[in-house]
PDB file of C-alpha atoms in Angstrom:
ATOM      1  CA  MET A  26     -21.142 -44.823 -35.800  1.00 43.00           C
ATOM      2  CA  PHE A  27     -19.067 -45.117 -39.069  1.00 45.00           C
ATOM      3  CA  LEU A  28     -15.804 -46.600 -39.963  1.00 47.00           C
ATOM      4  CA  ILE A  29     -14.495 -44.558 -42.836  1.00 44.00           C
ATOM      5  CA  PHE A  30     -11.780 -45.628 -44.873  1.00 46.00           C
ATOM      6  CA  ILE A  31      -9.649 -43.243 -46.353  1.00 46.00           C
ATOM      7  CA  SER A  32      -6.247 -42.935 -48.393  1.00 49.00           C
ATOM      8  CA  LEU A  33      -4.197 -40.416 -47.497  1.00 50.00           C
ATOM      9  CA  LEU A  34      -2.058 -39.106 -50.411  1.00 49.00           C
ATOM     10  CA  PHE A  35       1.149 -37.329 -49.150  1.00 47.00           C
ATOM     11  CA  GLN A  36       2.390 -34.748 -51.603  1.00 44.00           C
ATOM     12  CA  SER A  37      -0.321 -35.515 -54.415  1.00 42.00           C
ATOM     13  CA  PHE A  38      -2.901 -33.709 -55.660  1.00 41.00           C
ATOM     14  CA  SER A  39      -5.912 -34.433 -57.964  1.00 41.00           C
ATOM     15  CA  GLN A  40      -8.593 -32.502 -59.751  1.00 43.00           C
ATOM     16  CA  ASP A  41     -11.176 -35.112 -59.016  1.00 42.00           C
ATOM     17  CA  PRO A  42     -13.872 -33.709 -57.184  1.00 46.00           C
ATOM     18  CA  THR A  43     -14.067 -36.995 -54.826  1.00 65.00           C
ATOM     19  CA  VAL A  44     -10.405 -36.005 -53.652  1.00 76.00           C
ATOM     20  CA  PHE A  45     -10.580 -33.742 -50.569  1.00 77.00           C
ATOM     21  CA  LYS A  46      -7.788 -31.394 -49.511  1.00 79.00           C
ATOM     22  CA  ALA A  47      -6.381 -31.764 -45.742  1.00 82.00           C
ATOM     23  CA  SER A  48      -3.447 -29.429 -45.793  1.00 84.00           C
ATOM     24  CA  ASP A  49      -1.336 -27.947 -48.496  1.00 84.00           C
ATOM     25  CA  LYS A  50       0.576 -31.069 -48.563  1.00 82.00           C
ATOM     26  CA  VAL A  51      -2.245 -33.669 -48.043  1.00 79.00           C
ATOM     27  CA  SER A  52      -5.266 -34.978 -49.791  1.00 78.00           C
ATOM     28  CA  TYR A  53      -7.643 -37.929 -49.142  1.00 74.00           C
ATOM     29  CA  ILE A  54     -10.122 -40.024 -50.871  1.00 73.00           C
ATOM     30  CA  ILE A  55     -12.826 -41.679 -48.924  1.00 70.00           C
ATOM     31  CA  LYS A  56     -12.918 -45.539 -49.962  1.00 67.00           C
ATOM     32  CA  ASP A  57     -15.591 -46.847 -48.113  1.00 65.00           C
ATOM     33  CA  LYS A  58     -18.059 -46.211 -45.332  1.00 65.00           C
ATOM     34  CA  ILE A  59     -18.984 -49.289 -42.828  1.00 64.00           C
ATOM     35  CA  GLN A  60     -21.918 -48.468 -40.712  1.00 65.00           C
ATOM     36  CA  ARG A  61     -21.685 -50.576 -37.421  1.00 64.00           C
ATOM     37  CA  PRO A  62     -24.455 -52.816 -36.315  1.00 66.00           C
ATOM     38  CA  ALA A  63     -25.844 -51.464 -33.354  1.00 67.00           C
ATOM     39  CA  ASP A  64     -24.495 -54.282 -31.041  1.00 66.00           C
ATOM     40  CA  LEU A  65     -21.267 -53.095 -32.133  1.00 69.00           C
ATOM     41  CA  LEU A  66     -21.249 -49.403 -31.166  1.00 73.00           C
ATOM     42  CA  PHE A  67     -18.710 -48.544 -28.324  1.00 78.00           C
ATOM     43  CA  PHE A  68     -17.136 -45.297 -26.961  1.00 79.00           C
ATOM     44  CA  THR A  69     -14.226 -46.475 -28.704  1.00 82.00           C
ATOM     45  CA  GLU A  70     -10.808 -45.209 -27.294  1.00 87.00           C
ATOM     46  CA  GLY A  71      -8.203 -47.676 -28.772  1.00 86.00           C
ATOM     47  CA  LEU A  72      -8.183 -49.180 -32.468  1.00 84.00           C
ATOM     48  CA  SER A  73      -5.460 -50.916 -34.201  1.00 83.00           C
ATOM     49  CA  PHE A  74      -5.435 -53.898 -36.611  1.00 80.00           C
ATOM     50  CA  PHE A  75      -4.387 -57.002 -35.099  1.00 81.00           C
ATOM     51  CA  SER A  76      -4.204 -59.091 -38.341  1.00 79.00           C
ATOM     52  CA  ASP A  77      -5.752 -58.390 -42.006  1.00 77.00           C
ATOM     53  CA  ASP A  78      -9.176 -58.129 -41.175  1.00 80.00           C
ATOM     54  CA  VAL A  79      -9.470 -58.216 -37.283  1.00 86.00           C
ATOM     55  CA  LEU A  80      -9.479 -54.919 -35.278  1.00 86.00           C
ATOM     56  CA  LEU A  81      -8.061 -54.670 -31.526  1.00 91.00           C
ATOM     57  CA  GLU A  82     -10.512 -52.316 -29.871  1.00 91.00           C
ATOM     58  CA  SER A  83     -10.398 -50.469 -26.461  1.00 93.00           C
ATOM     59  CA  THR A  84     -13.499 -48.716 -25.062  1.00 91.00           C
ATOM     60  CA  GLY A  85     -14.665 -46.238 -22.445  1.00 91.00           C
ATOM     61  CA  LEU A  86     -16.909 -45.108 -20.339  1.00 91.00           C
ATOM     62  CA  TYR A  87     -17.360 -46.574 -16.337  1.00 94.00           C
ATOM     63  CA  GLY A  88     -19.153 -49.878 -16.492  1.00 92.00           C
ATOM     64  CA  ASP A  89     -18.666 -50.226 -19.944  1.00 91.00           C
ATOM     65  CA  SER A  90     -15.053 -50.432 -20.669  1.00 94.00           C
ATOM     66  CA  GLU A  91     -13.785 -53.344 -22.081  1.00 95.00           C
ATOM     67  CA  ILE A  92     -11.006 -54.705 -24.911  1.00 95.00           C
ATOM     68  CA  HIS A  93     -12.109 -57.093 -27.580  1.00 94.00           C
ATOM     69  CA  TYR A  94     -11.414 -58.153 -31.247  1.00 91.00           C
ATOM     70  CA  VAL A  95     -13.705 -56.735 -34.123  1.00 86.00           C
ATOM     71  CA  ASP A  96     -13.398 -59.724 -36.898  1.00 86.00           C
ATOM     72  CA  ASN A  97     -14.406 -59.570 -40.409  1.00 82.00           C
ATOM     73  CA  VAL A  98     -14.164 -55.890 -40.449  1.00 76.00           C
ATOM     74  CA  PHE A  99     -14.616 -55.490 -44.027  1.00 75.00           C
ATOM     75  CA  ASP A 100     -17.418 -57.675 -44.359  1.00 75.00           C
ATOM     76  CA  LYS A 101     -20.599 -55.885 -43.688  1.00 73.00           C
ATOM     77  CA  LYS A 102     -22.642 -59.119 -43.196  1.00 79.00           C
ATOM     78  CA  LYS A 103     -20.161 -61.125 -41.066  1.00 83.00           C
ATOM     79  CA  ILE A 104     -18.550 -58.284 -38.796  1.00 82.00           C
ATOM     80  CA  GLU A 105     -18.535 -59.588 -35.293  1.00 83.00           C
ATOM     81  CA  LEU A 106     -16.889 -59.423 -31.652  1.00 86.00           C
ATOM     82  CA  LYS A 107     -14.506 -61.923 -30.461  1.00 88.00           C
ATOM     83  CA  LEU A 108     -12.870 -62.501 -26.818  1.00 92.00           C
ATOM     84  CA  ARG A 109     -14.591 -59.508 -25.326  1.00 92.00           C
ATOM     85  CA  GLN A 110     -12.870 -58.801 -21.929  1.00 94.00           C
ATOM     86  CA  PRO A 111     -14.269 -56.398 -19.333  1.00 94.00           C
ATOM     87  CA  ILE A 112     -11.465 -54.298 -17.231  1.00 93.00           C
ATOM     88  CA  GLY A 113     -13.791 -53.509 -14.434  1.00 91.00           C
ATOM     89  CA  LYS A 114     -16.580 -51.225 -13.497  1.00 94.00           C
ATOM     90  CA  GLN A 115     -13.957 -48.897 -11.894  1.00 96.00           C
ATOM     91  CA  TYR A 116     -12.021 -48.261 -14.770  1.00 96.00           C
ATOM     92  CA  PHE A 117     -12.796 -46.018 -17.752  1.00 95.00           C
ATOM     93  CA  GLY A 118     -10.680 -47.523 -20.432  1.00 95.00           C
ATOM     94  CA  GLU A 119      -8.337 -45.802 -22.976  1.00 95.00           C
ATOM     95  CA  GLY A 120      -5.870 -46.295 -25.706  1.00 93.00           C
ATOM     96  CA  CYS A 121      -4.420 -49.616 -26.430  1.00 94.00           C
ATOM     97  CA  SER A 122      -1.443 -51.017 -28.711  1.00 94.00           C
ATOM     98  CA  LYS A 123      -0.120 -54.303 -29.600  1.00 93.00           C
ATOM     99  CA  ILE A 124       3.976 -55.016 -29.975  1.00 93.00           C
ATOM    100  CA  LYS A 125       5.716 -58.372 -30.450  1.00 89.00           C
ATOM    101  CA  ASN A 126       8.050 -59.087 -27.962  1.00 86.00           C
ATOM    102  CA  LYS A 127      11.775 -60.312 -28.160  1.00 84.00           C
ATOM    103  CA  ASN A 128      10.381 -63.828 -28.208  1.00 85.00           C
ATOM    104  CA  GLY A 129       8.207 -63.038 -31.159  1.00 86.00           C
ATOM    105  CA  LYS A 130       4.828 -63.323 -28.917  1.00 90.00           C
ATOM    106  CA  ASP A 131       2.123 -60.761 -29.210  1.00 91.00           C
ATOM    107  CA  GLU A 132       1.816 -58.474 -26.302  1.00 95.00           C
ATOM    108  CA  ILE A 133      -1.305 -56.229 -25.795  1.00 96.00           C
ATOM    109  CA  TYR A 134      -1.205 -52.901 -23.429  1.00 97.00           C
ATOM    110  CA  MET A 135      -4.426 -50.809 -22.529  1.00 97.00           C
ATOM    111  CA  LEU A 136      -4.448 -47.600 -20.598  1.00 97.00           C
ATOM    112  CA  THR A 137      -7.169 -46.422 -18.120  1.00 97.00           C
ATOM    113  CA  TRP A 138      -8.115 -42.828 -18.030  1.00 96.00           C
ATOM    114  CA  LYS A 139      -7.798 -41.454 -14.566  1.00 96.00           C
ATOM    115  CA  GLU A 140      -7.096 -44.499 -12.462  1.00 96.00           C
ATOM    116  CA  ARG A 141      -3.123 -44.670 -12.898  1.00 96.00           C
ATOM    117  CA  LYS A 142      -3.550 -48.378 -14.274  1.00 97.00           C
ATOM    118  CA  ALA A 143      -2.612 -50.004 -17.313  1.00 97.00           C
ATOM    119  CA  PHE A 144      -2.622 -53.608 -18.216  1.00 97.00           C
ATOM    120  CA  GLN A 145      -0.600 -56.091 -20.123  1.00 97.00           C
ATOM    121  CA  LEU A 146      -2.639 -59.000 -21.901  1.00 97.00           C
ATOM    122  CA  ASP A 147      -1.633 -61.645 -24.126  1.00 95.00           C
ATOM    123  CA  SER A 148      -3.258 -62.612 -27.492  1.00 93.00           C
ATOM    124  CA  ASN A 149      -6.223 -64.183 -25.887  1.00 95.00           C
ATOM    125  CA  LEU A 150      -6.854 -60.933 -23.897  1.00 96.00           C
ATOM    126  CA  GLN A 151      -6.067 -62.545 -20.804  1.00 96.00           C
ATOM    127  CA  LEU A 152      -4.473 -60.370 -18.050  1.00 96.00           C
ATOM    128  CA  VAL A 153      -0.450 -60.828 -17.741  1.00 96.00           C
ATOM    129  CA  LYS A 154       0.218 -57.810 -15.631  1.00 95.00           C
ATOM    130  CA  GLU A 155      -1.245 -54.664 -14.029  1.00 96.00           C
ATOM    131  CA  LEU A 156       0.991 -51.752 -14.556  1.00 97.00           C
ATOM    132  CA  GLU A 157       1.329 -48.558 -12.933  1.00 97.00           C
ATOM    133  CA  ILE A 158       1.089 -45.350 -15.162  1.00 97.00           C
ATOM    134  CA  PRO A 159       4.295 -43.328 -14.830  1.00 97.00           C
ATOM    135  CA  GLY A 160       4.148 -40.206 -12.430  1.00 96.00           C
ATOM    136  CA  GLU A 161       5.487 -38.180 -15.348  1.00 96.00           C
ATOM    137  CA  ILE A 162       2.064 -38.899 -17.435  1.00 97.00           C
ATOM    138  CA  GLN A 163      -0.895 -36.809 -16.137  1.00 96.00           C
ATOM    139  CA  GLU A 164      -3.712 -39.268 -17.431  1.00 96.00           C
ATOM    140  CA  GLY A 165      -4.017 -42.083 -19.930  1.00 97.00           C
ATOM    141  CA  TRP A 166      -5.103 -40.828 -23.131  1.00 95.00           C
ATOM    142  CA  GLY A 167      -3.661 -42.580 -26.573  1.00 94.00           C
ATOM    143  CA  MET A 168      -1.206 -44.895 -27.513  1.00 95.00           C
ATOM    144  CA  THR A 169       0.744 -46.596 -30.090  1.00 94.00           C
ATOM    145  CA  SER A 170       3.976 -48.571 -30.810  1.00 93.00           C
ATOM    146  CA  TYR A 171       7.354 -48.456 -32.854  1.00 93.00           C
ATOM    147  CA  ARG A 172      10.469 -50.051 -33.157  1.00 90.00           C
ATOM    148  CA  ASN A 173      13.680 -47.859 -31.792  1.00 88.00           C
ATOM    149  CA  ASN A 174      16.893 -47.834 -33.613  1.00 86.00           C
ATOM    150  CA  GLU A 175      17.932 -51.074 -31.677  1.00 86.00           C
ATOM    151  CA  GLY A 176      14.968 -52.827 -33.050  1.00 86.00           C
ATOM    152  CA  ASP A 177      13.088 -52.911 -29.776  1.00 89.00           C
ATOM    153  CA  ALA A 178       9.485 -52.458 -29.390  1.00 93.00           C
ATOM    154  CA  MET A 179       8.648 -49.125 -27.705  1.00 95.00           C
ATOM    155  CA  LEU A 180       5.489 -47.616 -26.670  1.00 97.00           C
ATOM    156  CA  LEU A 181       4.388 -43.767 -27.312  1.00 97.00           C
ATOM    157  CA  ILE A 182       1.965 -42.406 -25.028  1.00 97.00           C
ATOM    158  CA  SER A 183      -0.355 -39.064 -24.740  1.00 96.00           C
ATOM    159  CA  ASP A 184      -2.060 -37.421 -21.679  1.00 96.00           C
ATOM    160  CA  GLY A 185      -4.130 -34.717 -23.080  1.00 95.00           C
ATOM    161  CA  THR A 186      -1.439 -32.240 -22.683  1.00 97.00           C
ATOM    162  CA  ASN A 187       1.136 -31.185 -25.610  1.00 97.00           C
ATOM    163  CA  ARG A 188       3.556 -33.889 -24.326  1.00 98.00           C
ATOM    164  CA  LEU A 189       4.124 -37.315 -25.979  1.00 98.00           C
ATOM    165  CA  TYR A 190       5.998 -39.724 -23.672  1.00 98.00           C
ATOM    166  CA  HIS A 191       8.202 -42.779 -24.749  1.00 97.00           C
ATOM    167  CA  VAL A 192       7.879 -45.658 -22.659  1.00 97.00           C
ATOM    168  CA  ASP A 193       9.800 -48.954 -22.563  1.00 96.00           C
ATOM    169  CA  PRO A 194       7.104 -51.905 -22.071  1.00 95.00           C
ATOM    170  CA  SER A 195       9.914 -53.788 -20.587  1.00 93.00           C
ATOM    171  CA  ASP A 196       9.767 -52.015 -17.456  1.00 95.00           C
ATOM    172  CA  PHE A 197       6.813 -49.544 -18.402  1.00 96.00           C
ATOM    173  CA  LYS A 198       8.944 -46.421 -17.581  1.00 97.00           C
ATOM    174  CA  VAL A 199       9.417 -43.038 -19.483  1.00 97.00           C
ATOM    175  CA  LYS A 200      12.469 -42.986 -21.289  1.00 97.00           C
ATOM    176  CA  LYS A 201      12.027 -39.750 -22.961  1.00 96.00           C
ATOM    177  CA  THR A 202       9.329 -37.116 -23.182  1.00 98.00           C
ATOM    178  CA  VAL A 203       8.884 -34.417 -26.208  1.00 97.00           C
ATOM    179  CA  SER A 204       6.934 -31.508 -26.180  1.00 97.00           C
ATOM    180  CA  VAL A 205       4.688 -30.256 -29.217  1.00 97.00           C
ATOM    181  CA  ARG A 206       4.169 -26.541 -30.150  1.00 96.00           C
ATOM    182  CA  LEU A 207       2.562 -24.442 -32.948  1.00 94.00           C
ATOM    183  CA  GLY A 208       5.007 -22.230 -34.733  1.00 90.00           C
ATOM    184  CA  ASN A 209       4.654 -19.123 -32.348  1.00 93.00           C
ATOM    185  CA  GLY A 210       5.786 -21.452 -29.448  1.00 93.00           C
ATOM    186  CA  GLU A 211       2.293 -21.968 -27.906  1.00 94.00           C
ATOM    187  CA  ALA A 212       1.565 -25.481 -26.724  1.00 96.00           C
ATOM    188  CA  LEU A 213      -0.531 -27.831 -28.877  1.00 96.00           C
ATOM    189  CA  ASN A 214      -2.559 -29.331 -26.026  1.00 97.00           C
ATOM    190  CA  LYS A 215      -5.210 -32.056 -26.331  1.00 95.00           C
ATOM    191  CA  LEU A 216      -3.012 -34.755 -28.017  1.00 95.00           C
ATOM    192  CA  ASN A 217      -5.181 -37.597 -27.978  1.00 93.00           C
ATOM    193  CA  GLU A 218      -5.073 -40.957 -30.018  1.00 90.00           C
ATOM    194  CA  LEU A 219      -1.661 -41.741 -31.940  1.00 91.00           C
ATOM    195  CA  GLU A 220      -0.585 -43.690 -34.844  1.00 89.00           C
ATOM    196  CA  ILE A 221       2.858 -44.045 -35.980  1.00 88.00           C
ATOM    197  CA  ILE A 222       2.796 -43.948 -39.898  1.00 84.00           C
ATOM    198  CA  GLY A 223       5.204 -45.111 -42.542  1.00 80.00           C
ATOM    199  CA  ASP A 224       7.826 -42.540 -42.386  1.00 81.00           C
ATOM    200  CA  GLY A 225       8.319 -42.937 -38.673  1.00 88.00           C
ATOM    201  CA  THR A 226       6.071 -39.791 -37.959  1.00 91.00           C
ATOM    202  CA  VAL A 227       3.137 -39.937 -35.658  1.00 92.00           C
ATOM    203  CA  LEU A 228      -0.508 -38.641 -36.634  1.00 91.00           C
ATOM    204  CA  ALA A 229      -2.332 -37.263 -33.310  1.00 92.00           C
ATOM    205  CA  ASN A 230      -5.960 -36.288 -33.384  1.00 89.00           C
ATOM    206  CA  ILE A 231      -6.320 -32.866 -31.450  1.00 92.00           C
ATOM    207  CA  TYR A 232      -9.268 -33.826 -29.341  1.00 90.00           C
ATOM    208  CA  GLU A 233     -12.617 -32.166 -29.728  1.00 86.00           C
ATOM    209  CA  THR A 234     -12.130 -30.869 -33.321  1.00 87.00           C
ATOM    210  CA  PRO A 235     -11.444 -32.330 -36.911  1.00 85.00           C
ATOM    211  CA  LEU A 236      -7.753 -31.756 -36.708  1.00 89.00           C
ATOM    212  CA  ILE A 237      -4.971 -34.127 -36.919  1.00 90.00           C
ATOM    213  CA  ALA A 238      -1.461 -33.161 -36.352  1.00 93.00           C
ATOM    214  CA  GLN A 239       1.907 -34.822 -37.881  1.00 93.00           C
ATOM    215  CA  ILE A 240       4.511 -34.801 -35.742  1.00 95.00           C
ATOM    216  CA  ASP A 241       8.246 -36.005 -35.468  1.00 95.00           C
ATOM    217  CA  PRO A 242       7.799 -38.063 -32.208  1.00 95.00           C
ATOM    218  CA  HIS A 243      11.683 -37.922 -31.188  1.00 95.00           C
ATOM    219  CA  ASP A 244      11.915 -34.226 -31.022  1.00 95.00           C
ATOM    220  CA  GLY A 245       8.055 -33.112 -31.083  1.00 96.00           C
ATOM    221  CA  LYS A 246       8.446 -31.036 -34.421  1.00 96.00           C
ATOM    222  CA  LEU A 247       5.135 -30.251 -35.938  1.00 95.00           C
ATOM    223  CA  MET A 248       5.186 -30.895 -39.368  1.00 93.00           C
ATOM    224  CA  ASP A 249       1.571 -30.425 -40.649  1.00 91.00           C
ATOM    225  CA  VAL A 250      -1.952 -30.092 -39.351  1.00 90.00           C
ATOM    226  CA  LEU A 251      -4.547 -31.897 -41.394  1.00 88.00           C
ATOM    227  CA  ASP A 252      -7.958 -30.475 -41.522  1.00 87.00           C
ATOM    228  CA  PHE A 253     -10.678 -32.931 -41.930  1.00 82.00           C
ATOM    229  CA  THR A 254     -13.794 -30.614 -41.594  1.00 81.00           C
ATOM    230  CA  ALA A 255     -15.039 -31.766 -45.115  1.00 78.00           C
ATOM    231  CA  LEU A 256     -14.938 -35.512 -44.311  1.00 73.00           C
ATOM    232  CA  ILE A 257     -17.336 -34.163 -41.097  1.00 70.00           C
ATOM    233  CA  GLN A 258     -19.550 -32.590 -43.436  1.00 71.00           C
ATOM    234  CA  ASP A 259     -19.336 -35.624 -45.884  1.00 67.00           C
ATOM    235  CA  VAL A 260     -20.688 -37.780 -42.857  1.00 61.00           C
ATOM    236  CA  GLU A 261     -23.363 -35.294 -42.096  1.00 59.00           C
ATOM    237  CA  SER A 262     -24.651 -35.485 -45.539  1.00 59.00           C
ATOM    238  CA  VAL A 263     -25.177 -39.165 -45.185  1.00 54.00           C
ATOM    239  CA  LYS A 264     -26.459 -39.412 -42.140  1.00 52.00           C
ATOM    240  CA  GLY A 265     -28.439 -35.824 -41.586  1.00 45.00           C
ATOM    241  CA  LYS A 266     -27.944 -32.916 -39.430  1.00 42.00           C
ATOM    242  CA  GLY A 267     -29.010 -34.874 -36.402  1.00 38.00           C
ATOM    243  CA  TYR A 268     -25.208 -36.387 -36.570  1.00 36.00           C
ATOM    244  CA  THR A 269     -23.481 -34.227 -33.958  1.00 37.00           C
ATOM    245  CA  ASP A 270     -19.931 -34.601 -32.212  1.00 43.00           C
ATOM    246  CA  PRO A 271     -17.886 -33.538 -34.918  1.00 38.00           C
ATOM    247  CA  MET A 272     -14.593 -35.037 -33.735  1.00 44.00           C
ATOM    248  CA  PHE A 273     -12.001 -37.668 -34.297  1.00 52.00           C
ATOM    249  CA  ASN A 274     -11.827 -40.251 -31.539  1.00 54.00           C
ATOM    250  CA  LYS A 275      -9.344 -42.602 -33.441  1.00 50.00           C
ATOM    251  CA  VAL A 276      -7.072 -42.452 -36.163  1.00 47.00           C
ATOM    252  CA  TRP A 277      -5.338 -45.738 -37.448  1.00 43.00           C
ATOM    253  CA  GLN A 278      -2.909 -46.400 -40.293  1.00 44.00           C
ATOM    254  CA  SER A 279      -1.405 -49.276 -42.196  1.00 41.00           C
ATOM    255  CA  HIS A 280       0.594 -49.787 -45.261  1.00 37.00           C
ATOM    256  CA  ILE A 281      -1.542 -51.311 -48.266  1.00 36.00           C
ATOM    257  CA  LYS A 282      -0.283 -50.896 -51.822  1.00 30.00           C
ATOM    258  CA  ARG A 283       2.176 -48.274 -50.658  1.00 29.00           C
ATOM    259  CA  GLN A 284      -0.379 -46.078 -50.041  1.00 35.00           C
ATOM    260  CA  ILE A 285      -1.061 -44.552 -46.291  1.00 37.00           C
ATOM    261  CA  MET A 286      -4.391 -45.723 -45.718  1.00 40.00           C
ATOM    262  CA  ALA A 287      -6.255 -44.235 -42.601  1.00 44.00           C
ATOM    263  CA  LEU A 288      -9.230 -45.381 -40.583  1.00 44.00           C
ATOM    264  CA  PHE A 289     -10.915 -42.680 -38.602  1.00 44.00           C
ATOM    265  CA  LEU A 290     -13.877 -43.663 -36.154  1.00 43.00           C
ATOM    266  CA  LEU A 291     -16.633 -40.640 -35.633  1.00 40.00           C
ATOM    267  CA  ASN A 292     -18.466 -41.005 -32.512  1.00 38.00           C
TER     268      ASN A 292
END
């Protein structure tokens, strides 16, 4: 499993052969490849930065699902797990996200796949509250967070369909649902992991493909589709043809030096 750090250069192009093209609007550069130690390999479902060099990660599979921190993520020699918290053998873990509540404290949320349960945790990954996934949401898949016009934290959740659900963490109820469609009106299904980027749009990987959709989360408008087939091929060239499962399971972003940095985790 590789952690691959990429700069997405929106509206910029280069003749440099190390710059790859994901769409007519987006090019990217592979910044670094970090292979995790064997004891840090998981079926990753949720991944976001808790601090500058600490990742919050939720994992799947029955009997192996947990949430933990990955510390020193940029240091190949010091990378390690912290505060591992299993969620129970009866659960298949899915996406996670962190928000700051109105009191300035960190709240962490984690979904389960088919069990219709979600968990609110504190910054020490201790259970605060067990939540019911709202009935409108078919299954728990991806999750990210953003702040609305009033400055309140909101969660954005996917369920493997073409729908995105805006959920208020204060009562964990759906406040708005939008549908994403292709130009021909066909539903863009299998929206999976989500991340809000700097311009307020959301990146959503399309499960079982090397594609990432850029979407306006407020009206569901499809703004772009990014094709990372070249990235898959680049990883295969390093690891060899035995490397299979050509899909993105995670997409993460954060602002660094005014560039949009994306981290994709390949199973």
